CSV table of C-alpha atoms in Angstrom, one decimal:
chain,number,residue,atom,x,y,z
A,102,MET,CA,72.9,82.2,170.2
A,103,THR,CA,73.1,85.5,172.0
A,104,PHE,CA,72.6,88.8,170.2
A,105,SER,CA,76.3,89.6,170.6
A,106,ALA,CA,77.3,86.3,169.1
A,107,ALA,CA,74.8,86.8,166.2
A,108,LEU,CA,76.2,90.3,165.6
A,109,ALA,CA,79.7,89.0,165.5
A,110,VAL,CA,78.7,86.5,162.8
A,111,LEU,CA,76.8,89.1,160.8
A,112,LEU,CA,79.5,91.8,161.1
A,113,PRO,CA,82.9,90.1,161.5
A,114,THR,CA,84.9,92.8,159.7
A,115,THR,CA,83.3,95.7,161.6
A,116,ALA,CA,83.5,94.0,165.0
A,117,GLY,CA,87.2,93.2,164.5
A,118,ALA,CA,87.9,96.7,163.4
A,119,VAL,CA,86.2,98.2,166.4
A,120,ALA,CA,88.0,95.8,168.8
A,121,THR,CA,91.3,97.3,167.7
A,122,ALA,CA,90.2,100.9,168.0
A,123,GLY,CA,91.3,102.4,171.3
A,124,SER,CA,92.8,105.9,170.8
A,125,SER,CA,91.1,109.1,171.6
A,126,ALA,CA,91.2,110.0,167.9
A,127,ASP,CA,89.1,106.8,167.2
A,128,VAL,CA,86.5,107.9,169.8
A,129,THR,CA,86.2,111.5,168.7
A,130,THR,CA,85.8,110.6,165.0
A,131,LYS,CA,83.0,108.2,165.6
A,132,PRO,CA,79.7,109.5,164.3
A,133,THR,CA,76.8,109.9,166.6
A,134,ILE,CA,73.9,107.7,165.7
A,135,VAL,CA,70.5,109.3,166.2
A,136,PHE,CA,67.5,107.1,166.2
A,137,VAL,CA,64.0,108.6,165.5
A,138,HIS,CA,61.0,106.4,166.2
A,139,GLY,CA,57.8,106.5,164.2
A,140,ALA,CA,54.0,106.4,164.9
A,141,PHE,CA,52.5,104.0,167.4
A,142,ALA,CA,55.9,103.6,169.1
A,143,ASP,CA,58.4,105.3,171.3
A,144,SER,CA,62.2,105.3,171.7
A,145,SER,CA,62.2,102.2,173.8
A,146,GLY,CA,61.6,100.2,170.6
A,147,TRP,CA,65.3,100.8,169.7
A,148,LYS,CA,66.7,99.5,173.0
A,149,THR,CA,68.4,96.4,171.6
A,150,ASP,CA,69.7,98.3,168.6
A,151,ILE,CA,71.0,101.0,170.8
A,152,ALA,CA,72.8,98.6,173.1
A,153,ALA,CA,74.5,96.9,170.2
A,154,VAL,CA,76.0,100.1,168.7
A,155,GLN,CA,76.9,101.4,172.1
A,156,ARG,CA,78.9,98.2,172.7
A,157,LEU,CA,80.8,99.0,169.6
A,158,GLY,CA,81.7,102.4,171.0
A,159,TYR,CA,79.3,104.7,169.1
A,160,PRO,CA,77.6,107.6,170.8
A,161,VAL,CA,73.8,107.4,170.5
A,162,VAL,CA,70.9,109.7,170.9
A,163,ALA,CA,67.3,108.3,170.9
A,164,ALA,CA,65.4,111.5,169.9
A,165,PRO,CA,61.7,111.6,171.1
A,166,ASN,CA,59.5,112.2,168.1
A,167,PRO,CA,56.5,114.4,169.1
A,168,LEU,CA,54.2,112.9,166.4
A,169,ARG,CA,52.2,116.2,166.3
A,170,GLY,CA,52.9,117.6,162.8
A,171,LEU,CA,55.5,116.8,160.1
A,172,SER,CA,57.0,120.3,160.1
A,173,SER,CA,57.0,120.8,163.8
A,174,ASP,CA,58.3,117.3,164.5
A,175,ALA,CA,61.1,117.9,162.0
A,176,ASP,CA,61.9,121.3,163.6
A,177,TYR,CA,62.1,119.6,167.0
A,178,ILE,CA,64.4,116.8,165.8
A,179,ARG,CA,66.5,119.4,163.9
A,180,SER,CA,67.0,121.3,167.2
A,181,VAL,CA,68.4,118.1,168.7
A,182,LEU,CA,70.7,117.5,165.8
A,183,ARG,CA,72.1,121.0,166.1
A,184,THR,CA,73.3,120.3,169.7
A,185,ILE,CA,75.5,117.4,168.4
A,186,SER,CA,79.1,118.1,167.2
A,187,GLY,CA,80.8,115.8,164.7
A,188,PRO,CA,79.2,113.6,162.0
A,189,ILE,CA,75.7,112.2,162.5
A,190,VAL,CA,74.1,109.1,161.0
A,191,LEU,CA,70.3,109.7,161.3
A,192,VAL,CA,68.0,106.7,161.5
A,193,GLY,CA,64.2,106.8,161.1
A,194,HIS,CA,61.5,104.2,161.4
A,195,SER,CA,58.1,104.4,159.7
A,196,TYR,CA,56.7,108.0,160.0
A,197,GLY,CA,60.2,108.8,161.5
A,198,GLY,CA,61.5,108.4,157.9
A,199,ALA,CA,59.4,111.4,156.8
A,200,VAL,CA,60.6,113.3,159.9
A,201,ILE,CA,64.3,112.7,159.2
A,202,THR,CA,63.7,113.6,155.5
A,203,ASN,CA,62.9,117.1,156.7
A,204,ALA,CA,64.9,117.4,159.9
A,205,ALA,CA,68.2,116.8,158.2
A,206,ARG,CA,67.7,119.7,155.8
A,207,GLY,CA,70.2,122.4,156.6
A,208,VAL,CA,72.2,120.4,159.2
A,209,ASP,CA,75.5,120.0,157.5
A,210,ASN,CA,77.0,117.4,159.8
A,211,VAL,CA,74.2,114.8,159.0
A,212,LYS,CA,76.3,112.6,156.7
A,213,ALA,CA,73.9,109.7,156.2
A,214,LEU,CA,70.2,108.9,156.4
A,215,VAL,CA,69.0,105.4,157.2
A,216,TYR,CA,65.4,104.5,156.6
A,217,VAL,CA,64.1,101.4,158.4
A,218,GLY,CA,60.7,100.2,157.3
A,219,ALA,CA,60.0,103.8,156.6
A,220,PHE,CA,58.3,106.4,154.6
A,221,VAL,CA,60.6,108.4,152.3
A,222,PRO,CA,58.5,111.2,150.9
A,223,ASP,CA,59.3,113.7,148.2
A,224,ALA,CA,58.3,117.4,148.4
A,225,GLY,CA,54.6,117.9,148.5
A,226,GLU,CA,53.8,114.3,149.6
A,227,SER,CA,52.4,113.3,153.0
A,228,ILE,CA,52.6,109.8,154.5
A,229,ALA,CA,48.9,109.6,153.5
A,230,THR,CA,49.5,110.3,149.8
A,231,VAL,CA,53.0,109.1,149.0
A,232,LEU,CA,51.8,105.5,148.2
A,233,ASP,CA,48.7,104.9,146.1
A,234,PRO,CA,46.9,102.0,147.8
A,235,GLN,CA,45.7,100.7,144.4
A,236,LYS,CA,49.3,100.5,143.1
A,237,TYR,CA,50.8,99.4,146.4
A,238,PRO,CA,48.2,97.3,148.3
A,239,GLY,CA,48.7,95.3,151.4
A,240,SER,CA,48.6,97.7,154.3
A,241,LEU,CA,46.3,96.7,157.1
A,242,LEU,CA,46.3,100.2,158.6
A,243,GLY,CA,42.9,101.8,158.1
A,244,PRO,CA,39.5,102.6,159.6
A,245,GLY,CA,38.9,99.0,160.5
A,246,THR,CA,42.2,98.7,162.6
A,247,THR,CA,42.5,102.1,164.0
A,248,LEU,CA,40.6,104.4,166.4
A,249,THR,CA,40.7,108.1,166.9
A,250,ARG,CA,40.4,110.4,169.9
A,251,PRO,CA,39.9,114.2,169.8
A,252,ALA,CA,43.0,115.9,171.1
A,253,PRO,CA,44.3,119.5,171.4
A,254,ASN,CA,47.4,120.1,169.2
A,255,PRO,CA,49.2,123.4,168.8
A,256,SER,CA,50.6,122.2,165.5
A,257,ALA,CA,47.1,121.7,164.0
A,258,PRO,CA,45.1,124.4,162.3
A,259,GLY,CA,42.9,125.9,165.0
A,260,GLY,CA,44.7,124.0,167.7
A,261,GLN,CA,42.3,121.0,167.7
A,262,ASP,CA,43.2,117.6,166.2
A,263,ALA,CA,42.5,113.9,166.3
A,264,ASP,CA,44.9,111.3,167.6
A,265,ILE,CA,45.2,108.0,165.7
A,266,TYR,CA,45.9,104.7,167.5
A,267,ILE,CA,46.0,101.1,166.3
A,268,LYS,CA,43.3,99.1,168.1
A,269,PRO,CA,44.9,96.9,170.7
A,270,GLN,CA,43.3,93.7,169.3
A,271,ASP,CA,44.8,94.5,165.9
A,272,PHE,CA,48.2,95.8,166.9
A,273,GLN,CA,50.1,92.5,166.5
A,274,LYS,CA,48.9,91.7,163.0
A,275,VAL,CA,49.3,95.2,161.8
A,276,PHE,CA,52.6,96.2,163.5
A,277,ALA,CA,54.4,93.3,165.1
A,278,ALA,CA,53.4,90.0,163.6
A,279,ASP,CA,56.8,88.5,164.4
A,280,VAL,CA,56.9,89.7,168.0
A,281,SER,CA,55.7,87.6,170.8
A,282,ALA,CA,52.0,88.1,171.8
A,283,SER,CA,53.0,89.2,175.3
A,284,GLU,CA,55.5,91.8,174.0
A,285,ALA,CA,53.1,93.0,171.3
A,286,SER,CA,50.4,93.5,173.9
A,287,VAL,CA,52.7,95.7,175.9
A,288,MET,CA,53.7,97.7,172.7
A,289,ALA,CA,50.0,98.2,172.0
A,290,ALA,CA,49.3,99.4,175.5
A,291,THR,CA,52.2,101.9,175.4
A,292,GLN,CA,51.9,103.1,171.8
A,293,ARG,CA,52.0,106.8,171.2
A,294,PRO,CA,49.4,108.1,168.8
A,295,LEU,CA,50.0,109.9,165.5
A,296,SER,CA,48.0,113.1,165.0
A,297,TYR,CA,45.9,113.5,161.9
A,298,THR,CA,48.0,116.7,161.1
A,299,ALA,CA,51.2,114.6,161.1
A,300,GLU,CA,49.6,112.0,158.8
A,301,THR,CA,48.4,114.6,156.3
A,302,GLU,CA,51.0,117.4,156.3
A,303,ALA,CA,53.1,117.6,153.2
A,304,SER,CA,56.8,117.1,153.2
A,305,GLY,CA,59.2,119.9,152.3
A,306,ASP,CA,62.3,119.5,150.1
A,307,PRO,CA,63.8,116.1,151.0
A,308,ALA,CA,67.2,115.8,152.5
A,309,TRP,CA,67.8,112.5,150.6
A,310,LYS,CA,68.4,114.5,147.5
A,311,THR,CA,71.7,115.8,148.9
A,312,ILE,CA,72.6,113.3,151.7
A,313,PRO,CA,73.5,109.6,151.0
A,314,SER,CA,70.7,107.3,152.1
A,315,TRP,CA,70.3,103.6,153.1
A,316,ASP,CA,67.0,101.8,153.3
A,317,LEU,CA,66.0,98.6,155.0
A,318,VAL,CA,62.9,97.2,153.3
A,319,THR,CA,60.7,95.0,155.6
A,320,LEU,CA,59.3,92.3,153.4
A,321,ASN,CA,56.5,91.1,155.7
A,322,ASP,CA,55.3,94.6,156.6
A,323,LYS,CA,51.5,95.0,157.0
A,324,ALA,CA,51.7,98.7,157.7
A,325,ILE,CA,53.8,100.1,154.8
A,326,PRO,CA,53.7,97.7,151.8
A,327,PRO,CA,57.1,96.3,150.8
A,328,ALA,CA,56.6,97.2,147.2
A,329,GLY,CA,55.9,100.8,148.2
A,330,GLN,CA,59.0,100.8,150.4
A,331,ARG,CA,61.1,99.6,147.4
A,332,PHE,CA,59.7,102.3,145.2
A,333,MET,CA,60.5,105.1,147.7
A,334,ALA,CA,64.0,103.7,148.3
A,335,GLU,CA,64.8,103.4,144.6
A,336,ARG,CA,63.5,106.9,144.0
A,337,ALA,CA,65.9,108.2,146.7
A,338,ARG,CA,68.7,106.2,145.2
A,339,ALA,CA,69.3,104.6,148.5
A,340,HIS,CA,71.5,101.6,149.3
A,341,VAL,CA,68.8,99.0,149.7
A,342,ALA,CA,68.8,95.9,152.0
A,343,TYR,CA,65.9,93.5,152.7
A,344,VAL,CA,64.8,91.6,155.7
A,345,ASP,CA,61.9,89.2,156.2
A,346,SER,CA,60.3,91.2,159.0
A,347,SER,CA,57.1,92.8,160.2
A,348,HIS,CA,56.9,96.6,160.6
A,349,ALA,CA,58.4,96.2,164.1
A,350,VAL,CA,61.8,95.4,162.6
A,351,MET,CA,63.8,97.2,165.3
A,352,VAL,CA,62.3,94.9,167.9
A,353,SER,CA,62.1,91.6,165.9
A,354,HIS,CA,65.3,91.9,163.8
A,355,PRO,CA,67.7,94.3,165.5
A,356,GLN,CA,70.7,92.6,163.8
A,357,ALA,CA,69.4,93.7,160.4
A,358,VAL,CA,68.9,97.2,161.7
A,359,VAL,CA,72.4,97.4,163.2
A,360,ARG,CA,74.0,95.9,160.1
A,361,ILE,CA,72.6,98.6,157.7
A,362,VAL,CA,73.4,101.4,160.2
A,363,LEU,CA,77.0,100.2,160.4
A,364,ASP,CA,77.1,100.0,156.6
A,365,ALA,CA,76.2,103.7,156.5
A,366,VAL,CA,78.7,104.4,159.3
A,367,ARG,CA,81.5,102.8,157.2
A,368,HIS,CA,80.6,105.0,154.2
A,369,VAL,CA,80.7,108.1,156.4
A,370,GLY,CA,84.2,107.1,157.1
């Protein structure tokens, strides 16, 4: 079955509604969907998800996440959001969830937040501290599966930082267990590192306290434990969905990502 056919099965009501929409009013009122990638990835990970929502007529922006520091990353994404007129549905994966939590603050036309296998921090929490590993075990991310390289970083105190990568030989089991070995190998080779500053910088006041949220929990995730994802989603009072997926859900299960994004779109109106 092709992805288009699978999407039609998953979303018959939405697909039918979009097929009848053809006026200029329909086009101008569609929200812009903004995808924000997380650590160890880039915007190309969203390519199948983007193609699906574009086929349904939605404008899309895949915003590059600098991965340099939580506040500076959020400031950059916020600058992108402020160039977009009309309603926005803001989607974040992994560390990108922490970024959208902060970037949406003060941007009134962000009408929904969608977290996809993501961190959903509260004020004062970093992605390194939001989940107690004793309470939420299961992540394979750690000193044994990562490597660091010294790197300059204007967002870091003193301008010097360390970049964190997943070791290529561990990338598939940590990040993309349900992606083919060949594709996971390419993803490992092209991964973008997360700075230590971005990992440890505390979040500000979270936008999910004032903006409706959705959360897709990835049940086979070896980077962010599923139980921890559920805790964060419930704390944010998000509309929660589940998928049997690795951390690389946008690659391995794009239908599930598109479905929850479109659920948020429907509620935006």
